[in-house]
Coordinates of N, CA and C in Angstrom, one line a residue:
M66 N -116.1 84.2 -22.4 CA -116.4 84.4 -21.0 C -116.9 85.6 -21.2
T67 N -117.6 85.8 -20.4 CA -118.6 87.4 -19.8 C -118.1 88.0 -18.7
P68 N -118.2 89.6 -19.3 CA -117.5 90.2 -17.8 C -117.8 89.7 -16.7
S69 N -119.2 89.2 -16.3 CA -119.6 88.8 -15.2 C -119.0 87.6 -14.5
D70 N -118.1 86.7 -15.4 CA -117.5 85.8 -14.9 C -116.3 86.0 -14.0
H71 N -115.9 87.3 -14.3 CA -114.7 87.6 -14.0 C -114.3 87.9 -12.1
A72 N -113.3 87.3 -11.1 CA -113.6 87.8 -10.0 C -113.6 89.2 -10.2
K73 N -114.6 89.6 -8.7 CA -114.6 90.9 -8.7 C -113.6 91.5 -7.9
P74 N -112.6 92.5 -8.9 CA -111.2 92.9 -8.2 C -111.7 94.1 -7.2
E75 N -111.0 94.1 -6.1 CA -111.0 94.7 -5.0 C -109.9 95.5 -4.0
T76 N -110.2 96.5 -3.6 CA -108.9 96.8 -2.7 C -108.6 96.0 -1.5
A77 N -107.8 96.5 -0.6 CA -107.4 96.2 0.3 C -108.4 96.2 1.5
T78 N -109.0 97.2 1.7 CA -110.2 97.2 2.1 C -111.7 96.7 1.6
G79 N -111.7 96.1 0.6 CA -113.1 95.1 0.2 C -113.5 95.9 -1.0
K80 N -113.2 97.3 -1.0 CA -113.9 97.7 -1.7 C -113.6 97.3 -3.5
S81 N -114.6 98.0 -4.4 CA -114.2 98.0 -6.0 C -113.1 98.6 -6.4
A82 N -111.9 98.5 -6.9 CA -111.1 99.1 -7.4 C -111.0 100.0 -8.4
R83 N -110.6 101.2 -8.2 CA -111.4 102.5 -8.7 C -110.1 102.8 -9.8
I84 N -110.8 102.7 -11.1 CA -109.8 103.2 -12.3 C -110.3 104.7 -12.8
L85 N -109.1 105.4 -13.1 CA -109.3 106.4 -13.9 C -109.3 106.2 -15.5
L86 N -110.5 106.5 -16.1 CA -110.1 106.3 -17.7 C -110.0 107.8 -18.6
V87 N -109.2 107.6 -19.2 CA -108.5 109.0 -19.8 C -108.9 108.6 -21.4
D88 N -109.6 109.1 -21.8 CA -109.9 108.9 -23.8 C -110.8 110.4 -24.0
D89 N -110.0 111.0 -25.1 CA -110.9 111.7 -25.5 C -112.1 111.5 -26.5
E90 N -112.0 110.2 -27.1 CA -113.2 109.9 -27.9 C -114.1 109.0 -27.1
P91 N -115.5 109.9 -27.0 CA -116.7 109.8 -26.0 C -117.0 108.3 -26.2
G92 N -117.0 107.6 -27.5 CA -117.8 106.4 -28.0 C -117.1 105.2 -27.2
L93 N -115.7 105.3 -27.6 CA -115.0 104.6 -27.2 C -114.7 104.5 -25.7
R94 N -114.3 105.6 -25.2 CA -114.3 105.9 -23.4 C -115.6 105.1 -22.7
E95 N -116.7 105.4 -23.1 CA -117.9 104.8 -22.9 C -118.3 103.4 -23.0
A96 N -117.4 102.8 -24.0 CA -117.8 101.3 -24.5 C -116.4 100.9 -23.2
V97 N -115.7 101.2 -23.2 CA -114.4 100.7 -22.4 C -114.7 100.7 -20.7
Q98 N -115.3 102.0 -20.4 CA -116.0 102.3 -18.9 C -117.0 100.8 -18.8
A99 N -118.1 100.8 -19.5 CA -119.3 100.2 -19.7 C -118.7 98.6 -19.0
Y100 N -117.6 98.1 -19.9 CA -117.0 96.7 -19.9 C -116.3 96.6 -18.5
L101 N -115.4 97.7 -18.2 CA -115.0 97.7 -17.2 C -115.7 97.4 -15.5
E102 N -116.9 98.1 -15.8 CA -117.9 98.5 -14.7 C -118.3 96.9 -14.7
D103 N -118.8 96.2 -15.8 CA -119.5 95.2 -15.8 C -118.2 93.9 -15.2
S104 N -117.2 94.3 -15.1 CA -116.2 93.4 -14.6 C -115.9 93.4 -13.3
G105 N -116.6 94.6 -12.6 CA -116.6 94.7 -11.2 C -115.6 96.1 -11.0
F106 N -115.4 96.8 -11.4 CA -114.1 98.1 -11.3 C -115.2 99.1 -11.3
E107 N -114.8 100.3 -10.2 CA -115.2 101.1 -10.4 C -114.6 102.3 -11.3
V108 N -115.3 103.2 -12.2 CA -114.6 103.5 -13.2 C -114.8 105.2 -13.3
I109 N -113.9 106.3 -13.0 CA -114.2 107.6 -13.3 C -113.5 108.0 -14.8
P110 N -114.4 108.4 -16.0 CA -114.0 108.7 -16.8 C -113.5 110.3 -16.6
A111 N -112.5 110.6 -17.6 CA -112.1 111.8 -18.0 C -112.2 112.2 -19.4
A112 N -112.4 113.4 -20.2 CA -112.1 113.4 -21.2 C -110.7 114.0 -21.9
N113 N -109.9 114.2 -21.0 CA -108.5 115.0 -21.5 C -107.5 114.4 -20.1
A114 N -106.3 114.8 -20.6 CA -105.5 115.1 -19.7 C -105.5 115.9 -18.8
Q115 N -105.8 117.2 -18.5 CA -106.1 117.9 -17.8 C -106.9 117.9 -16.9
Q116 N -108.1 117.2 -17.2 CA -109.7 117.0 -16.6 C -108.7 115.7 -15.4
A117 N -107.8 114.6 -16.4 CA -107.7 113.4 -15.4 C -107.0 113.9 -14.3
L118 N -106.0 115.2 -14.4 CA -105.1 115.5 -13.1 C -106.1 116.6 -12.2
Q119 N -107.1 116.9 -12.5 CA -107.7 117.2 -11.7 C -108.6 116.4 -10.9
L120 N -109.0 115.4 -11.5 CA -109.7 114.5 -10.9 C -109.1 113.5 -9.9
L121 N -107.4 113.5 -9.8 CA -106.9 112.8 -9.1 C -107.1 113.1 -7.6
G122 N -107.1 114.0 -7.0 CA -107.2 114.1 -5.4 C -108.3 113.5 -5.3
T123 N -109.6 113.6 -6.1 CA -110.8 113.4 -5.1 C -111.4 111.8 -6.0
A124 N -110.7 111.4 -7.0 CA -111.0 110.1 -7.3 C -110.3 109.1 -6.6
Q125 N -108.6 109.3 -6.0 CA -108.1 108.4 -5.8 C -107.6 106.9 -6.2
P126 N -107.8 107.0 -7.8 CA -107.3 105.7 -8.3 C -106.7 104.8 -8.2
Q127 N -106.8 103.1 -8.0 CA -105.9 102.6 -7.7 C -105.0 102.0 -9.2
L128 N -105.5 102.6 -10.1 CA -104.9 102.6 -11.9 C -105.4 103.7 -12.6
I129 N -104.4 104.0 -13.9 CA -104.8 105.0 -14.6 C -105.0 104.2 -16.1
I130 N -106.0 104.1 -16.8 CA -105.7 103.7 -18.1 C -106.3 104.9 -19.1
S131 N -105.1 105.4 -19.9 CA -105.0 106.7 -20.8 C -105.0 106.2 -22.4
D132 N -105.3 107.0 -23.1 CA -105.2 107.2 -24.5 C -103.8 108.1 -24.6
I133 N -103.1 107.9 -25.8 CA -102.0 108.5 -26.3 C -102.0 110.0 -26.5
M134 N -102.8 110.0 -27.8 CA -103.0 110.9 -28.8 C -104.0 111.9 -28.2
M135 N -104.0 112.7 -27.7 CA -104.9 113.4 -27.3 C -104.8 114.9 -27.5
P136 N -105.9 116.1 -27.7 CA -105.3 117.6 -27.8 C -104.8 118.0 -26.8
G137 N -104.0 118.8 -26.7 CA -103.6 119.7 -25.8 C -102.2 118.6 -25.1
M138 N -102.7 118.2 -23.6 CA -101.9 117.4 -23.2 C -101.8 115.8 -23.7
D139 N -101.0 115.0 -24.2 CA -101.2 113.7 -24.2 C -100.8 112.7 -23.6
G140 N -100.6 111.7 -23.8 CA -100.4 111.0 -22.7 C -99.2 110.6 -22.2
Y141 N -98.2 110.5 -22.8 CA -97.2 111.0 -22.4 C -96.8 111.8 -21.6
Q142 N -96.6 113.3 -21.8 CA -96.9 114.1 -20.5 C -97.7 113.8 -19.4
L143 N -98.9 113.1 -19.7 CA -99.9 112.6 -18.7 C -99.0 112.1 -17.5
L144 N -98.5 111.0 -18.3 CA -97.6 110.3 -17.3 C -96.6 110.6 -17.2
A145 N -96.0 111.7 -17.6 CA -94.5 112.5 -17.0 C -94.9 113.3 -15.8
Q146 N -96.2 114.0 -15.5 CA -96.8 114.5 -14.5 C -97.1 113.8 -13.4
L147 N -97.9 112.7 -13.8 CA -97.9 111.7 -12.7 C -96.9 111.3 -12.0
R148 N -95.8 110.9 -12.9 CA -94.4 110.7 -12.0 C -94.0 111.4 -11.0
K149 N -94.2 112.9 -11.4 CA -93.4 114.1 -10.5 C -94.2 114.1 -9.3
L150 N -95.8 113.6 -9.2 CA -96.6 113.5 -7.9 C -96.4 112.6 -7.1
E151 N -95.5 112.5 -5.9 CA -95.4 111.9 -4.9 C -96.4 110.9 -4.7
P152 N -97.8 111.5 -4.3 CA -98.5 110.3 -3.8 C -98.7 109.5 -5.4
Y153 N -98.9 109.7 -6.4 CA -98.9 108.7 -7.8 C -97.7 108.1 -8.4
S154 N -96.3 108.8 -7.8 CA -95.4 108.3 -8.8 C -95.2 106.8 -9.1
H155 N -95.8 106.1 -8.1 CA -95.8 104.5 -8.9 C -97.1 103.8 -9.0
L156 N -98.5 104.6 -9.3 CA -99.8 104.4 -9.6 C -99.2 103.8 -11.3
P157 N -99.9 102.5 -11.1 CA -100.2 101.8 -12.4 C -100.6 102.3 -13.4
V158 N -100.2 102.4 -14.5 CA -100.6 103.3 -15.7 C -100.7 102.5 -17.3
V159 N -101.5 102.5 -17.5 CA -102.1 101.6 -19.1 C -102.0 102.3 -20.3
F160 N -101.2 102.4 -21.1 CA -101.9 103.3 -22.2 C -102.5 102.2 -23.5
L161 N -103.9 103.0 -23.4 CA -104.7 101.9 -24.4 C -104.8 103.1 -25.7
T162 N -104.1 102.7 -26.8 CA -104.0 103.7 -27.7 C -104.1 102.8 -29.3
A163 N -104.2 103.8 -30.3 CA -104.3 103.1 -31.7 C -102.7 103.1 -32.3
K164 N -101.7 103.9 -31.4 CA -100.6 103.6 -32.1 C -100.0 102.2 -31.7
G165 N -99.1 101.9 -32.7 CA -99.1 100.2 -32.3 C -97.4 99.8 -32.6
M166 N -96.7 100.9 -33.3 CA -95.1 100.8 -33.6 C -94.2 100.4 -32.5
T167 N -93.5 100.1 -32.8 CA -92.2 99.3 -31.8 C -91.7 100.8 -31.0
A168 N -91.6 101.8 -32.0 CA -90.7 102.7 -31.5 C -91.6 103.5 -30.4
D169 N -92.9 103.3 -30.4 CA -94.0 104.4 -29.9 C -94.2 103.3 -28.4
R170 N -94.3 101.8 -28.7 CA -94.2 101.1 -27.6 C -93.1 101.5 -26.6
I171 N -91.6 101.8 -27.2 CA -90.8 102.0 -26.1 C -90.7 103.0 -25.5
Q172 N -91.1 104.2 -26.3 CA -91.2 105.4 -25.5 C -92.3 105.4 -24.5
G173 N -93.3 104.7 -24.9 CA -94.1 104.4 -23.8 C -93.7 103.6 -22.5
Y174 N -92.7 102.7 -22.3 CA -92.2 102.2 -21.5 C -91.0 102.5 -20.8
R175 N -90.2 103.7 -21.8 CA -89.6 104.5 -21.0 C -90.1 105.8 -20.5
A176 N -91.0 106.1 -20.6 CA -91.9 107.0 -20.0 C -92.2 106.7 -18.6
G177 N -92.1 105.3 -18.6 CA -92.6 104.8 -17.5 C -94.2 104.1 -16.9
V178 N -94.6 103.8 -18.5 CA -95.6 102.9 -18.5 C -95.9 101.5 -18.2
D179 N -97.0 101.3 -17.7 CA -96.8 99.8 -16.9 C -97.3 98.7 -18.0
A180 N -98.5 99.0 -18.7 CA -98.5 98.0 -19.8 C -99.0 99.1 -21.0
Y181 N -98.9 98.3 -22.5 CA -99.2 99.0 -23.5 C -99.9 98.0 -24.6
L182 N -101.3 98.5 -24.6 CA -102.8 97.7 -25.3 C -103.1 98.7 -26.5
P183 N -102.3 98.5 -27.7 CA -102.8 98.7 -28.8 C -104.5 98.6 -29.2
K184 N -104.6 99.5 -29.9 CA -106.2 99.7 -30.3 C -106.3 98.6 -31.6
P185 N -107.3 97.7 -32.1 CA -108.2 97.5 -31.7 C -107.7 96.0 -30.6
F186 N -108.4 96.1 -29.1 CA -107.5 95.1 -28.0 C -108.9 94.5 -28.0
D187 N -108.4 93.5 -26.9 CA -109.7 92.5 -26.6 C -109.9 93.0 -25.2
P188 N -111.0 92.9 -24.6 CA -111.7 93.8 -23.2 C -111.2 92.8 -22.4
E189 N -111.0 91.3 -22.5 CA -111.0 90.5 -21.9 C -109.6 90.3 -21.3
E190 N -108.3 90.8 -22.2 CA -107.2 91.1 -22.0 C -106.8 92.5 -21.5
L191 N -107.6 93.1 -21.7 CA -107.1 94.6 -20.7 C -108.2 94.1 -19.1
V192 N -109.0 93.7 -19.0 CA -109.4 93.0 -17.9 C -107.8 92.6 -17.1
A193 N -107.5 91.7 -17.9 CA -106.6 90.6 -17.1 C -105.2 91.5 -16.8
I194 N -105.0 92.4 -17.6 CA -103.6 93.1 -17.4 C -104.2 94.4 -16.1
V195 N -105.5 94.7 -16.1 CA -105.8 95.5 -15.2 C -105.5 95.3 -13.6
S196 N -106.4 93.7 -13.7 CA -106.5 93.0 -12.6 C -105.0 92.7 -11.9
N197 N -104.2 92.2 -12.9 CA -102.8 92.1 -12.5 C -101.9 93.0 -12.0
L198 N -102.0 94.2 -12.6 CA -101.6 95.5 -12.0 C -101.8 95.8 -10.6
I199 N -103.4 96.2 -10.7 CA -103.9 96.4 -9.2 C -103.3 95.3 -8.2
E200 N -103.1 94.3 -8.1 CA -103.1 93.1 -7.3 C -101.4 93.3 -7.1
R201 N -100.7 93.7 -7.8 CA -99.0 93.6 -8.1 C -98.9 94.9 -7.2
S202 N -100.2 96.1 -7.5 CA -99.4 97.4 -6.8 C -100.0 97.1 -5.5
R203 N -101.2 96.4 -4.9 CA -101.6 96.3 -3.7 C -100.3 95.7 -3.0
A204 N -100.3 94.2 -3.7 CA -99.1 93.7 -2.7 C -97.6 94.3 -2.6
A205 N -97.5 95.3 -3.5 CA -96.3 96.5 -3.0 C -96.3 97.2 -1.8
S206 N -97.6 98.1 -2.0 CA -98.2 98.7 -1.0 C -98.1 98.0 0.3
L207 N -98.7 97.1 0.3 CA -98.5 96.4 1.9 C -97.2 95.8 2.5
S208 N -96.2 95.6 1.6 CA -95.1 95.1 1.7 C -94.4 96.4 2.3
E209 N -94.7 97.4 1.5 CA -94.1 98.9 2.2 C -94.5 99.0 3.7
V210 N -95.7 99.2 4.1 CA -97.0 99.7 5.3 C -95.8 98.1 6.3
V211 N -96.0 96.8 6.0 CA -95.4 95.6 6.6 C -93.9 96.0 7.0
A212 N -93.1 96.8 6.2 CA -91.6 97.0 6.6 C -91.3 97.8 7.6
R213 N -92.5 99.0 7.3 CA -92.3 100.1 8.4 C -92.6 99.9 9.9
E214 N -93.6 98.7 9.8 CA -94.1 98.4 11.2 C -93.0 97.5 11.5
L215 N -92.4 96.6 10.7 CA -91.5 95.8 11.4 C -90.1 96.8 12.1
A216 N -89.9 97.3 10.9 CA -88.9 98.7 11.6 C -89.2 99.5 13.1
S217 N -90.6 99.4 13.2 CA -91.4 100.3 14.3 C -91.0 99.1 15.6
I218 N -91.7 97.7 15.4 CA -91.2 96.6 16.1 C -89.8 96.5 16.8
R219 N -89.1 96.3 15.8 CA -87.6 96.4 16.0 C -86.7 97.1 17.2
A220 N -87.3 98.7 16.6 CA -86.9 100.1 17.7 C -87.5 99.2 18.7
L221 N -89.1 99.0 19.0 CA -89.4 99.0 20.3 C -89.2 97.6 21.3
L222 N -88.4 96.5 20.4 CA -87.8 95.7 21.2 C -86.4 96.2 21.5
S223 N -86.0 96.9 20.9 CA -84.4 97.2 21.4 C -84.7 98.0 22.3
E224 N -85.5 99.1 22.3 CA -85.7 100.4 23.5 C -86.3 99.4 24.8
R225 N -87.0 98.1 24.7 CA -87.1 97.7 25.9 C -86.6 96.8 26.6
T226 N -85.2 96.1 25.4 CA -83.7 95.2 26.1 C -83.1 96.4 26.8
L227 N -83.0 97.5 26.3 CA -81.8 98.7 26.6 C -82.8 99.2 28.1
A228 N -83.9 99.5 28.0 CA -84.4 99.9 29.4 C -84.8 98.7 30.5
A229 N -84.6 97.6 30.1 CA -84.8 96.5 30.8 C -84.1 96.5 32.4
A230 N -84.9 97.1 33.2 CA -84.5 97.1 35.0 C -83.9 95.9 35.7
P231 N -83.4 95.4 36.5 CA -83.1 94.5 37.0 C -84.5 94.1 37.9
P232 N -84.7 92.6 38.4 CA -85.8 92.4 39.1 C -86.1 92.9 39.9
P233 N -87.4 93.8 40.4 CA -87.7 94.4 41.8 C -87.6 93.4 43.1
Q234 N -86.8 94.0 43.8 CA -87.0 93.5 45.6 C -88.7 93.0 45.7
P235 N -88.8 92.3 46.3 CA -90.0 91.6 46.8 C -90.9 93.0 47.5
S236 N -90.0 93.7 48.3 CA -90.9 94.9 49.3 C -91.2 95.7 48.1
A237 N -90.8 96.1 46.9 CA -90.8 97.0 46.1 C -92.2 96.9 45.2
P238 N -92.6 98.1 44.9 CA -94.1 98.1 44.6 C -94.0 97.9 43.1
T239 N -95.2 97.2 42.5 CA -95.1 97.0 40.9 C -96.1 97.7 40.5
S240 N -95.9 98.1 39.1 CA -96.5 99.0 38.0 C -97.0 98.2 37.1
L241 N -97.1 97.1 37.5 CA -97.9 96.5 35.7 C -99.4 96.6 35.9
P242 N -99.6 97.1 34.4 CA -100.8 97.3 34.0 C -101.9 96.0 34.8
P243 N -103.3 96.4 34.6 CA -104.1 95.2 35.0 C -104.3 94.3 33.9
P244 N -104.4 93.1 34.5 CA -104.6 91.5 33.9 C -105.6 91.9 32.6
I245 N -105.6 91.4 31.6 CA -105.9 91.2 30.5 C -106.2 89.9 29.8
K246 N -107.5 89.1 29.6 CA -107.4 88.0 29.3 C -107.9 87.8 28.2
V247 N -106.8 87.5 27.3 CA -106.9 87.4 25.4 C -106.8 85.9 25.5
E248 N -107.3 84.9 25.2 CA -107.7 83.7 24.6 C -107.2 83.6 23.0
L249 N -105.8 82.9 23.2 CA -105.0 82.7 21.6 C -105.1 81.2 21.4
T250 N -104.9 80.9 20.4 CA -105.1 79.4 20.3 C -103.5 79.3 20.0
P251 N -103.5 78.0 20.1 CA -101.9 77.9 19.9 C -101.0 78.6 18.9
R252 N -102.1 78.0 17.5 CA -101.5 78.7 16.2 C -101.2 80.2 16.7
E253 N -102.1 80.8 16.9 CA -102.0 82.6 17.0 C -100.8 82.9 17.8
Q254 N -100.5 82.1 18.9 CA -99.3 82.0 19.9 C -98.3 82.4 19.0
Q255 N -98.4 81.5 18.0 CA -96.8 81.0 17.5 C -96.4 82.3 16.4
V256 N -97.9 82.8 15.9 CA -97.5 83.6 14.8 C -97.3 85.0 15.8
L257 N -98.2 85.3 16.8 CA -98.0 86.5 17.3 C -96.3 86.3 17.8
E258 N -95.6 85.8 18.2 CA -94.2 85.8 18.4 C -93.2 85.5 17.4
K259 N -93.7 85.1 16.4 CA -92.7 85.3 14.7 C -93.2 86.9 14.7
V260 N -94.5 87.4 14.8 CA -94.4 89.0 14.6 C -93.4 89.9 15.7
A261 N -93.6 89.3 16.9 CA -92.5 90.0 17.7 C -91.1 90.0 17.7
E262 N -90.6 88.9 16.7 CA -89.4 88.8 16.5 C -88.9 89.5 15.2
G263 N -90.3 90.3 14.7 CA -89.6 91.4 13.8 C -89.7 90.2 12.1
L264 N -90.3 89.5 12.1 CA -90.6 88.5 11.0 C -91.8 89.0 9.8
M265 N -91.0 88.8 8.5 CA -92.2 89.3 8.0 C -93.5 88.0 7.5
N266 N -94.6 88.3 7.2 CA -95.7 87.1 6.5 C -94.8 86.0 6.3
K267 N -93.9 86.0 4.9 CA -93.2 85.3 4.0 C -92.4 84.6 4.7
E268 N -91.6 85.0 5.7 CA -90.7 84.5 6.6 C -91.4 83.6 7.8
I269 N -92.5 84.2 8.1 CA -93.2 83.5 9.4 C -93.9 82.1 8.6
A270 N -94.5 82.5 7.3 CA -95.3 81.2 6.8 C -94.4 80.3 6.6
K271 N -93.1 80.3 5.9 CA -92.1 79.4 6.0 C -91.5 78.8 7.1
Q272 N -91.6 79.5 8.1 CA -91.4 79.2 9.6 C -92.1 77.9 10.1
L273 N -93.4 78.6 9.7 CA -94.3 77.5 10.4 C -94.9 76.6 9.5
Q274 N -94.5 76.8 8.2 CA -95.0 75.6 7.2 C -96.4 76.2 6.6
T275 N -97.0 77.1 6.5 CA -98.2 77.1 6.4 C -98.0 78.5 5.0
S276 N -99.3 78.8 4.6 CA -99.1 79.8 3.6 C -99.3 81.6 4.0
V277 N -99.0 82.2 3.0 CA -98.8 83.5 3.8 C -100.2 84.2 4.1
R278 N -101.2 83.8 3.3 CA -102.1 84.2 3.3 C -103.1 83.6 4.6
N279 N -102.8 82.6 5.3 CA -103.0 82.0 6.2 C -102.4 83.1 7.6
V280 N -101.1 83.2 7.4 CA -100.4 83.9 8.3 C -101.4 85.6 8.3
E281 N -101.6 85.9 6.9 CA -102.5 87.4 7.3 C -103.6 87.3 8.1
K282 N -104.1 85.9 7.8 CA -105.4 85.8 8.7 C -105.2 85.9 10.0
Y283 N -104.0 85.0 10.7 CA -104.1 84.9 11.8 C -103.3 86.3 12.3
V284 N -102.7 87.3 11.5 CA -102.5 88.2 12.2 C -103.6 89.2 11.9
T285 N -104.5 89.5 11.3 CA -105.8 89.9 11.4 C -106.4 89.7 12.8
R286 N -106.4 88.2 13.2 CA -107.6 87.8 14.1 C -106.8 88.6 15.3
L287 N -105.4 88.5 15.2 CA -104.8 89.0 16.7 C -105.0 90.5 16.9
L288 N -105.2 91.4 16.1 CA -105.0 92.5 15.7 C -106.7 92.5 16.2
N289 N -107.9 92.1 15.7 CA -109.4 91.8 16.2 C -109.2 91.7 17.5
K290 N -108.2 90.3 18.1 CA -108.8 90.2 19.7 C -108.2 91.0 20.6
T291 N -106.9 92.1 20.2 CA -106.6 93.0 21.4 C -106.7 94.3 20.9
G292 N -107.8 94.6 19.7 CA -108.0 95.8 19.7 C -107.1 96.9 19.2
T293 N -106.0 96.5 18.5 CA -105.1 97.0 17.9 C -105.2 97.1 16.5
S294 N -104.6 98.1 15.7 CA -104.6 98.4 14.5 C -103.1 98.3 13.5
S295 N -102.4 98.1 14.4 CA -101.1 97.8 13.4 C -100.1 96.8 14.2
R296 N -99.1 95.9 13.8 CA -98.2 95.2 14.1 C -97.5 95.9 15.2
T297 N -97.3 96.9 15.1 CA -96.3 97.4 16.2 C -97.1 97.5 17.5
E298 N -98.4 98.0 17.5 CA -99.2 98.1 18.7 C -99.4 96.9 19.1
L299 N -99.6 96.2 18.3 CA -100.0 94.3 18.7 C -98.7 93.8 19.7
V300 N -97.5 94.2 19.1 CA -96.5 93.8 20.0 C -96.2 94.5 21.3
R301 N -96.9 95.9 21.2 CA -96.5 96.8 22.1 C -97.7 96.4 23.5
Y302 N -98.9 95.8 23.1 CA -100.1 95.1 23.4 C -99.5 93.7 24.2
A303 N -98.9 93.2 23.7 CA -98.2 91.9 23.9 C -97.0 91.7 24.7
L304 N -96.2 92.7 24.8 CA -95.0 92.9 25.6 C -96.2 93.5 27.1
T305 N -96.9 94.4 27.1 CA -97.6 95.1 28.1 C -98.2 94.0 29.4
Y306 N -98.9 93.3 28.0 CA -99.9 92.5 28.9 C -99.4 91.0 28.9
G307 N -97.8 90.8 28.8 CA -97.6 89.5 29.1 C -98.1 88.3 27.9
L308 N -98.5 88.7 26.8 CA -98.7 87.7 26.1 C -97.5 87.3 25.7
I309 N -96.4 87.5 25.8 CA -95.1 87.6 25.4 C -94.1 87.7 25.8
R310 N -92.7 87.7 25.7 CA -91.7 87.9 26.7 C -90.5 88.0 25.8
L311 N -89.7 89.1 26.4 CA -88.1 88.9 25.5 C -87.6 88.3 25.5

């Protein structure tokens, strides 16, 4: 298999995943960078740990590959610094090093490294490890976002229930928003109602007997059709314009 045979790894926005590569050996750094770029990644090289820390803010990597034995700050110290920085405390880190003793590997895992690949290594194995870690990290991030939105939805529904007033008298003026026509397919309507119940995509998929990926597609369509940017906004919109009812 050649690098071009790999599927292009992407972030949630569709862009190539960005990797910060830290190694003080120029030859190896350039070789690894070239292979990763041929495999579809965007690579930001750093010659040492100090430079890597300086690049974090501008690079915004989805993963870091680092050597361990480097002058000044070594890989373990770099990892310790990363775990103290809130935006990067859960950033996947791969140690790429000549040290392969069991004790060294244990030290790496105790320090919080996600994968440990001793030199010499198989480039395809490196790409497989990196792709897997980025996908897992992306899934975890999406789960956190969804969880926050679900909490907001449940709070919104709770507020609406508590604030629900008795039906207005016939003579009472109404304050309903102007009607907005949004055409939804039966499946989109089902997904919308499940989202409004505060269910996660996995729960919706199970109830509707479909895949999580299909649910994600339907949620994206609903966001596009209603011009909203989050599940909370979607539910508020649906309640406001009568697409769903409590």
